[in-house]
Coordinates of C-alpha atoms and ligand atoms in Angstrom, one line a residue:
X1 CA -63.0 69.5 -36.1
X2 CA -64.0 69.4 -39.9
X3 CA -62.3 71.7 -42.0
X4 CA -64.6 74.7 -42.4
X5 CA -64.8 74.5 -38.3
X6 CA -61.2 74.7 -38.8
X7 CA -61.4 78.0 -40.5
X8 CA -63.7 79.8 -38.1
X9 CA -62.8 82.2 -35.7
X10 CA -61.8 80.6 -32.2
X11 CA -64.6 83.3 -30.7
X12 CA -67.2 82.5 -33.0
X13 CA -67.3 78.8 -33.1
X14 CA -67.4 79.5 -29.4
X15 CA -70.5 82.1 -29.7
X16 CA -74.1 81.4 -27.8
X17 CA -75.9 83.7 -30.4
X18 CA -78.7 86.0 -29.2
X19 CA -82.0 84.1 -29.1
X20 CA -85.2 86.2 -30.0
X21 CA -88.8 85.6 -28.5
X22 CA -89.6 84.6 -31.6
X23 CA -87.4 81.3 -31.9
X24 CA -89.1 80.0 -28.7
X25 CA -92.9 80.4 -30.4
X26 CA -93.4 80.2 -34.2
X27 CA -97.0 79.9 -34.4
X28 CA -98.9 83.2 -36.2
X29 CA -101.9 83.1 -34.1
X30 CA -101.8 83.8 -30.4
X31 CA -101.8 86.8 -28.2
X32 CA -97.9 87.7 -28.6
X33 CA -96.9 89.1 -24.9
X34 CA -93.3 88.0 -25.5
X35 CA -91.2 90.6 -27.2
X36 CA -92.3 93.7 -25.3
X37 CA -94.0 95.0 -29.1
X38 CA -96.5 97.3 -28.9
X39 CA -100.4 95.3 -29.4
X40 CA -101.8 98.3 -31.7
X41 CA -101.6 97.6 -35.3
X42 CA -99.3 100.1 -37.5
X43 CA -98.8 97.6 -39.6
X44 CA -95.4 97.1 -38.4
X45 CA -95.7 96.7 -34.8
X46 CA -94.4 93.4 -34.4
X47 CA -90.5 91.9 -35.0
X48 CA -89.8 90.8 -38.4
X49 CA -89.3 87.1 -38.7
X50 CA -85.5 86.3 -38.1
X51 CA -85.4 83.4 -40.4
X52 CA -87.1 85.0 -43.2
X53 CA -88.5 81.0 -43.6
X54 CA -91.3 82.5 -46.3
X55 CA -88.8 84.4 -48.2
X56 CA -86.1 81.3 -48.1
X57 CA -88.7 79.2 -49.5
X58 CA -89.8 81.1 -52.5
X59 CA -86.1 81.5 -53.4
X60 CA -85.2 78.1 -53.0
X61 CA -87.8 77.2 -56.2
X62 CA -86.3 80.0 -58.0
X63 CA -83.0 79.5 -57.4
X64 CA -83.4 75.3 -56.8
X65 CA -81.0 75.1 -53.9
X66 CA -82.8 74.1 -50.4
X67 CA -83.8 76.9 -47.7
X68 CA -81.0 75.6 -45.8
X69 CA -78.2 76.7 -48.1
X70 CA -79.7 80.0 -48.6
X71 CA -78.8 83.5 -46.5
X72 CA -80.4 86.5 -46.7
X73 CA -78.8 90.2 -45.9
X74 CA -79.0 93.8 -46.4
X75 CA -78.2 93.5 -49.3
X76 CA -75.0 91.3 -50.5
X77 CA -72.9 94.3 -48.8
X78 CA -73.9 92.4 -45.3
X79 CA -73.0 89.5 -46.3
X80 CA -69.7 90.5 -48.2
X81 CA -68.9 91.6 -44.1
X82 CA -70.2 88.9 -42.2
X83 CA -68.2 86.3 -43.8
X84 CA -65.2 88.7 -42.7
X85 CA -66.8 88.4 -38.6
X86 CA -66.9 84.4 -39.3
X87 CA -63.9 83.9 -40.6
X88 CA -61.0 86.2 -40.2
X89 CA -59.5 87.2 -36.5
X90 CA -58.8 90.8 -36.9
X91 CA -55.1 91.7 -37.2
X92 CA -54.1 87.9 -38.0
X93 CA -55.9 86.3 -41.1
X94 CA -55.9 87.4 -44.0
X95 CA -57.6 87.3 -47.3
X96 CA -57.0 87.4 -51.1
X97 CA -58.9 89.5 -53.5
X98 CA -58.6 90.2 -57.6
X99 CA -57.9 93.4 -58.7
X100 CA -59.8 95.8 -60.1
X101 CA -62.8 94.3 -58.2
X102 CA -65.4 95.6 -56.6
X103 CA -64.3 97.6 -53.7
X104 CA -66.7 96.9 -51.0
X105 CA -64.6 93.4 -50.3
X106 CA -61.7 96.2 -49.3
X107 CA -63.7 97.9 -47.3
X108 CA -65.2 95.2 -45.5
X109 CA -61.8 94.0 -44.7
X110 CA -60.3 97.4 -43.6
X111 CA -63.4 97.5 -41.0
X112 CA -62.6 94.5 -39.9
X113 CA -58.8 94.7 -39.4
X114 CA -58.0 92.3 -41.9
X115 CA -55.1 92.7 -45.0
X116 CA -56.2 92.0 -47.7
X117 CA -53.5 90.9 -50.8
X118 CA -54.9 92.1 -54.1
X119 CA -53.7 90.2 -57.2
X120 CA -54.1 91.9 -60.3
X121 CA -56.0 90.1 -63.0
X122 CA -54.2 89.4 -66.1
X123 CA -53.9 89.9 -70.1
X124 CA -58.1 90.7 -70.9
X125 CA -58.9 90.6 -67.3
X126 CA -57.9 87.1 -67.0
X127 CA -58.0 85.2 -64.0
X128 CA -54.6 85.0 -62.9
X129 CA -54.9 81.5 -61.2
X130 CA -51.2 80.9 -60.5
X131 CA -51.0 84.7 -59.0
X132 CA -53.6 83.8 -56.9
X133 CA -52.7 80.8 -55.4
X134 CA -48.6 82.1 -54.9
X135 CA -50.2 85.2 -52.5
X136 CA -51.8 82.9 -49.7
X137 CA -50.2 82.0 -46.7
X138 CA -51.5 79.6 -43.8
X139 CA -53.3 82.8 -42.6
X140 CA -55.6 83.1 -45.7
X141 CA -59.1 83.0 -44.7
X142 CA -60.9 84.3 -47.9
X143 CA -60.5 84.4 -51.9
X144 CA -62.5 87.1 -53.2
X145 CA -63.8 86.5 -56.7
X146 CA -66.4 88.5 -58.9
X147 CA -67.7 86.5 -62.0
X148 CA -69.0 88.9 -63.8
X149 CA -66.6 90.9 -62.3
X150 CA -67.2 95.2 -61.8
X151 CA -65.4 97.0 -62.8
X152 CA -64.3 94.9 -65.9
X153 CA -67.3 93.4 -66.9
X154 CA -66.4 89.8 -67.8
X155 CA -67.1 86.6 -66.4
X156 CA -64.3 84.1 -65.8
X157 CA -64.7 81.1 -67.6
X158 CA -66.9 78.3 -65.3
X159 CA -64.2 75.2 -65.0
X160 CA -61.6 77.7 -64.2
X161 CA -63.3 79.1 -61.4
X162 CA -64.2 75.7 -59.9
X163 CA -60.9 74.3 -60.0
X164 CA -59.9 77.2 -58.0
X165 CA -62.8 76.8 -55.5
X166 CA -61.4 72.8 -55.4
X167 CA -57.6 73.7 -54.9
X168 CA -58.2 76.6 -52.5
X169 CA -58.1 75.3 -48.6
X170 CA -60.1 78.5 -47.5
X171 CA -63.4 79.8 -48.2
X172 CA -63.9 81.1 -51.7
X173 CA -66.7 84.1 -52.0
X174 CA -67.5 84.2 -55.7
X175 CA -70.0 87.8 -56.1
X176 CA -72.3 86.6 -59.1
X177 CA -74.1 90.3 -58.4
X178 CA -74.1 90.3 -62.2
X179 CA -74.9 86.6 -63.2
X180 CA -78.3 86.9 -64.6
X181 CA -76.8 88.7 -67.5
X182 CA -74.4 86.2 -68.3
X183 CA -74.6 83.6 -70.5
X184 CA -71.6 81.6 -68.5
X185 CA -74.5 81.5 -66.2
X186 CA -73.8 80.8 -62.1
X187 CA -71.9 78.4 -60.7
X188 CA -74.6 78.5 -57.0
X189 CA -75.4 74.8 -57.3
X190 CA -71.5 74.2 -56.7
X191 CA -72.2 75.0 -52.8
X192 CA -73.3 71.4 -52.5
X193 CA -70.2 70.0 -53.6
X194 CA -67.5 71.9 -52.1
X195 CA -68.2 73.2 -48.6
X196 CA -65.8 75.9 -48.8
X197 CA -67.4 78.1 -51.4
X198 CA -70.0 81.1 -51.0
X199 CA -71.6 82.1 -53.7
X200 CA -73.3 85.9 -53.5
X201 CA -76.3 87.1 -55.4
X202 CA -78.4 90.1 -55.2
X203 CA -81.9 91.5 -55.8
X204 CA -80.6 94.8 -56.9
X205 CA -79.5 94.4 -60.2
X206 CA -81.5 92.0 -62.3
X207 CA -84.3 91.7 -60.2
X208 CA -84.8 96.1 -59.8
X209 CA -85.0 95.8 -56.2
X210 CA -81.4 98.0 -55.0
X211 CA -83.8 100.4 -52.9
X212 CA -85.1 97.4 -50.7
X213 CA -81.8 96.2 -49.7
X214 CA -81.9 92.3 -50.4
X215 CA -78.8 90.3 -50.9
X216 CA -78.2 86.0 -51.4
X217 CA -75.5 84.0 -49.9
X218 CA -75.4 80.5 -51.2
X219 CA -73.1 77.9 -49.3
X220 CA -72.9 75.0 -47.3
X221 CA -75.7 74.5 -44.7
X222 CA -73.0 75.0 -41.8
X223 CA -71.8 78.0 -43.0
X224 CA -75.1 79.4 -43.9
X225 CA -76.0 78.5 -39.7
X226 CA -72.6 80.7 -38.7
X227 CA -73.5 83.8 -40.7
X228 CA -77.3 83.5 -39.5
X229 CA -75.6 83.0 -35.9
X230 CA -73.4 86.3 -36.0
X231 CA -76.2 88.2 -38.3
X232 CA -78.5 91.3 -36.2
X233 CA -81.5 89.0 -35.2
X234 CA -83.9 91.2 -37.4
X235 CA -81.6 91.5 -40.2
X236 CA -84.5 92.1 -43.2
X237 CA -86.8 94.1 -42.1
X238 CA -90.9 93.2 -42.4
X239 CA -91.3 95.7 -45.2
X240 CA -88.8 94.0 -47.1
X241 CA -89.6 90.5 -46.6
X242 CA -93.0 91.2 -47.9
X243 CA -92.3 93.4 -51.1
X244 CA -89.6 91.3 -52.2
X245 CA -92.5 88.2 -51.9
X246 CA -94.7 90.2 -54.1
X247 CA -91.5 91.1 -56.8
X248 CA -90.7 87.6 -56.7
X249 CA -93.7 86.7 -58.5
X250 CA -92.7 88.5 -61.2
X251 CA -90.6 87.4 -63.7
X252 CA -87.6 89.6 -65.1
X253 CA -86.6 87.9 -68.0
X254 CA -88.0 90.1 -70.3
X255 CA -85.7 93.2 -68.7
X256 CA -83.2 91.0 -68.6
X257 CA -83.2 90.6 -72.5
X258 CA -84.0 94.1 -73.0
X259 CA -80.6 94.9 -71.3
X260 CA -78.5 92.3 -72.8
X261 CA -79.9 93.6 -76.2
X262 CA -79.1 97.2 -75.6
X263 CA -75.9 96.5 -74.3
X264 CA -75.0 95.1 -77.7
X265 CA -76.6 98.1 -79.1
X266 CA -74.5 100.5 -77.2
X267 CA -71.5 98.2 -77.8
X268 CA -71.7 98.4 -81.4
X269 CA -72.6 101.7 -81.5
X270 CA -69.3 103.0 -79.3
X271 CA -66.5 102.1 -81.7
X272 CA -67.5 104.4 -83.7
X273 CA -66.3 107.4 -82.0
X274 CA -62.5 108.7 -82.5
X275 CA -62.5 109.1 -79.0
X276 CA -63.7 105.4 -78.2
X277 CA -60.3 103.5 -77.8
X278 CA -61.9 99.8 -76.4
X279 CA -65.3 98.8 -75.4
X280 CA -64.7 95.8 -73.4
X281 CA -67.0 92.6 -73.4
X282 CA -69.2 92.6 -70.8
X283 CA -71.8 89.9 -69.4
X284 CA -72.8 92.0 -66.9
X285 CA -75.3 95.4 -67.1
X286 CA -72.5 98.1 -68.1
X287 CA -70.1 98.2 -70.5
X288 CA -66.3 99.5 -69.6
X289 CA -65.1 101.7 -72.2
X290 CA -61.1 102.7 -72.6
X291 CA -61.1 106.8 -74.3
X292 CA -59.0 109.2 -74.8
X293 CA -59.7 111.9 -71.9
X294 CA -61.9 109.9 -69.4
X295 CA -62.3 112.9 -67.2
X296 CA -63.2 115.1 -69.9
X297 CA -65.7 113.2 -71.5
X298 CA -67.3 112.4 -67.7
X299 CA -67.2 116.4 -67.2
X300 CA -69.1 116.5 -70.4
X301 CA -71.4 113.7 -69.7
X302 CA -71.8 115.2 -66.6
X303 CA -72.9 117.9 -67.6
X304 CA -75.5 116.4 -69.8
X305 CA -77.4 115.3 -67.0
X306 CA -75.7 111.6 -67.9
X307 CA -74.1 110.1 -64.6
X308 CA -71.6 107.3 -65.2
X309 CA -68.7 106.1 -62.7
X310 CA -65.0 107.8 -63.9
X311 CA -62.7 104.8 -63.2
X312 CA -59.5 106.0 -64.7
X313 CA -57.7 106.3 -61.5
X314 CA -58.9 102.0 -60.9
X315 CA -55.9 99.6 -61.4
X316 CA -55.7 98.1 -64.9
X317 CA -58.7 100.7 -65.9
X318 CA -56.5 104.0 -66.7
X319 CA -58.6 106.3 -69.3
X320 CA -62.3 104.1 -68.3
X321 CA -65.5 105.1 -67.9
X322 CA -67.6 102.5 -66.6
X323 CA -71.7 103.2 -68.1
X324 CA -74.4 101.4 -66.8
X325 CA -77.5 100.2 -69.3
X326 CA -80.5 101.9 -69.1
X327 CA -83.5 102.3 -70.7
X328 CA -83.5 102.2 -74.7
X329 CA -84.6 106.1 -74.5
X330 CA -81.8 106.6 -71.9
X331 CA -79.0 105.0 -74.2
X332 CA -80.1 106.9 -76.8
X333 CA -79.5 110.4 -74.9
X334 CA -76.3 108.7 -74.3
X335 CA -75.4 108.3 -77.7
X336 CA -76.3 112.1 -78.7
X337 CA -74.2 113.1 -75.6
X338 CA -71.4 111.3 -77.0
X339 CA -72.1 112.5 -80.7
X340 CA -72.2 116.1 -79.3
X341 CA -68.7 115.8 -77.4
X342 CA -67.3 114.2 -80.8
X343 CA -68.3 117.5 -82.8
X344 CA -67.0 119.4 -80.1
X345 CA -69.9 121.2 -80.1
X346 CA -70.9 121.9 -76.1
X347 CA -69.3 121.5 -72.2
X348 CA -65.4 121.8 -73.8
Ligands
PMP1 N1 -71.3 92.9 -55.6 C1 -71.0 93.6 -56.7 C2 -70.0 93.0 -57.6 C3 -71.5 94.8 -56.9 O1 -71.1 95.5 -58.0 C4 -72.5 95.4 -56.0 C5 -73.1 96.8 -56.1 N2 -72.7 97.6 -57.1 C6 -72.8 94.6 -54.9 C7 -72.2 93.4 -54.7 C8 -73.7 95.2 -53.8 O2 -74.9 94.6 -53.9 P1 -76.1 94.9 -52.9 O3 -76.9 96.0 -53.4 O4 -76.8 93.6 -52.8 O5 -75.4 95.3 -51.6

C-alpha cells in the first residue's frame, strides 16, 4: 500500500463507485436509450457529463496542470467535505485546522464526525508551524490551511507553507479561494511533487461566478480518482458546465486589478478615522479592520444599506469587521458611511 492508500478510509479504498450510463458510451451522436432521460429536447433533458472532460480541459490551460490532477465541485464547499468522506473514519481520525479560518472546514468536520484541533495562528496571523505540528497524533488525517487566509486576510509566506506540506505525513488542504489577489501567488503546481497536498480554488471570487456553484481541487491524480469515486455522479450540473465554458473565455485580470487597487484605496483611506484601530494587510478581496465598537459601527453600517460580516466574537478578531471590496462607487458609499458615523451624525 503506498502512503496516500495508507491514509484512506478502509471503506473507501474498498468502494465499487456507482457507474453511470454514460461511462459505458461516450460518443455525442447516437440515439441515447440508456439512462432512462426523457428524448424531447428542454434543453436539459439529458445527464450532465460526470467527468466534466470539456471543462477539465479548458482549466488545465489556464491553470497549466493536466486534466488529471484537476476536480471539480459545487463549489470548493464540496470539496472541502469530500476530502473529509476519503479520508477520515468518523469518530476516529482526526484533523488539524488554523484558527481563525474559514469555518466551513469545521463544519464539514462536525458533519462528518470528525474532531477537529484548531491551532491558533500566531503574532500578525503567523503561521504557527511548531503549534501545528505538536497537535497531531497518529490519527491526523487532514491540515487545514487557508493562504490567503479569511478571516485575516494574509497569505503565509510560500517556503513556509511547503515545508509544512513536506514534513506533514497526512494530507494538507491549502484553500487558495483568495489567490488571484495575491501577489505570493499559488502554490497548485506543488501537487506534482508532493502527493499528499490538495490545493482548493474557486470560481466565485476572482472569477464572479459564486451563483453558479464551481469549485477546483488540485492534487495528485490518485487522489483526484478517490474524490471523483465518492463524488454524486452528476456533481456539476449541465447549466453550469456550459456557462462557466463561456466565462472562461473571458479574462478577469482587469477586475482583478481594479480590486487590488481599491483595496489600497480603502486601506489608506481607513486610518484616518479615530475609530479605525488597525487595518490589517490583506492579499485577498476584503480588508479586516480592528475599531473601537465593532457592533456599533456594523448597526450603523447596517443601517446604511452597507452589509459587512461582524467578526468580533471570531478568535484572535475581537473588535473586527471584516468588509469585502466592491465596486469604486460602492467603496465610496462606504467611506461616507464611515465619515457620517465619525461625526456622529445618524444611526447612534
Ligand atoms: N474557501 C474560503 C477560504 C472561502 O472564504 C470561501 C467562501 N467564502 C470558500 C472556500 C467557498 O467557496 P465556494 O463558493 O467555492 O464554495
Amino acid at each position: 500500500m503506498n502512503r496516500i492508500e495508507a491514509l484512506v478510509r478502509p471503506n473507501i479504498r474498498a468502494l465499487c463507485p456507482y457507474s453511470t450510463a454514460r461511462d459505458e458510451y461516450q460518443g455525442s451522436l447516437g440515439i441515447f436509450l440508456d439512462a432512462n432521460e426523457s428524448p424531447y429536447p428542454t434543453g436539459w433533458n439529458r445527464y450532465p457529463d460526470p467527468h466534466q472532460k470539456a471543462l477539465k480541459e479548458q482549466l488545465s490551460a489556464i491553470k497549466g496542470l493536466p486534466a488529471e490532477n484537476i476536480f471539480l465541485g459545487n463549489g470548493s464547499d464540496e470539496a472541502i467535505d469530500l476530502v473529509f468522506r476519503v479520508f477520515c473514519t468518523p469518530g476516529v481520525d482526526n484533523a488539524v485546522a488554523i484558527s481563525p479560518s474559514y469555518g466551513m472546514y469545521a463544519v464539514a468536520a462536525d458533519i462528518n464526525d470528525v474532531q477537529v484541533r484548531t491551532v491558533p495562528l500566531g503574532p500578525d496571523f503567523s503561521l504557527p508551524v511548531e503549534a501545528l505540528k505538536a497537535a497531531c497524533d497518529a490519527y491526523t488525517k487532514l491540515l487545514f490551511l487557508c493562504s490567503p487566509n479569511n478571516p485575516t486576510g494574509n497569505a503565509f509566506d510560500p517556503a513556509e507553507l511547503e515545508a509544512l506540506i513536506r514534513d506533514f505525513p497526512g494530507i494538507v488542504v491549502l484553500d487558495e479561494a483568495y489567490a488571484d489577489f495575491s501577489a505570493k501567488g499559488s502554490l497548485r503546481a506543488k501537487v506534482l511533487q508532493y502527493p499528499n497536498l490538495i490545493v482548493l480554488q474557486t470560481l466565485s471570487k476572482a472569477w464572479g461566478l459564486a451563483g453558479l456553484r464551481l469549485g477546483l481541487a488540485f492534487a495528485d491524480a490518485r487522489v483526484i480518482r478517490l474524490m471523483s469515486m465518492v463524488k454524486y455522479p452528476y456533481n456539476i450540473n449541465q447549466s453550469t458546465q456550459e456557462l462557466a465554458s463561456r466565462a472562461l473565455q473571458e479574462p478577469v485580470d482587469g477586475h482583478i486589478a481594479e480590486i487590488i487597487a481599491q483595496r489600497g484605496r480603502v486601506a489608506a483611506e481607513l486610518p484616518r478615522y479615530g475609530f479605525v484601530r488597525r487595518v490589517f494587510p490583506s492579499d485577498a478581496n476584503f480588508l479586516l479592520v480592528q475599531v473601537d465598537d465593532a457592533d456599533a459601527l456594523y448597526a450603523h453600517l447596517l443601517a446604511d444599506g452597507i452589509i459587512v460580516r461582524n467578526r468580533t466574537r471570531v478568535p484572535l478578531c475581537a473588535g473586527c469587521l471584516r468588509i469585502t471590496i466592491g465596486l469604486p462607487s460602492e467603496n465610496d458609499q462606504l467611506l461616507q458611511s464611515l465619515d457620517s458615523y465619525e461625526k456622529g451624525d445618524i444611526h447612534r
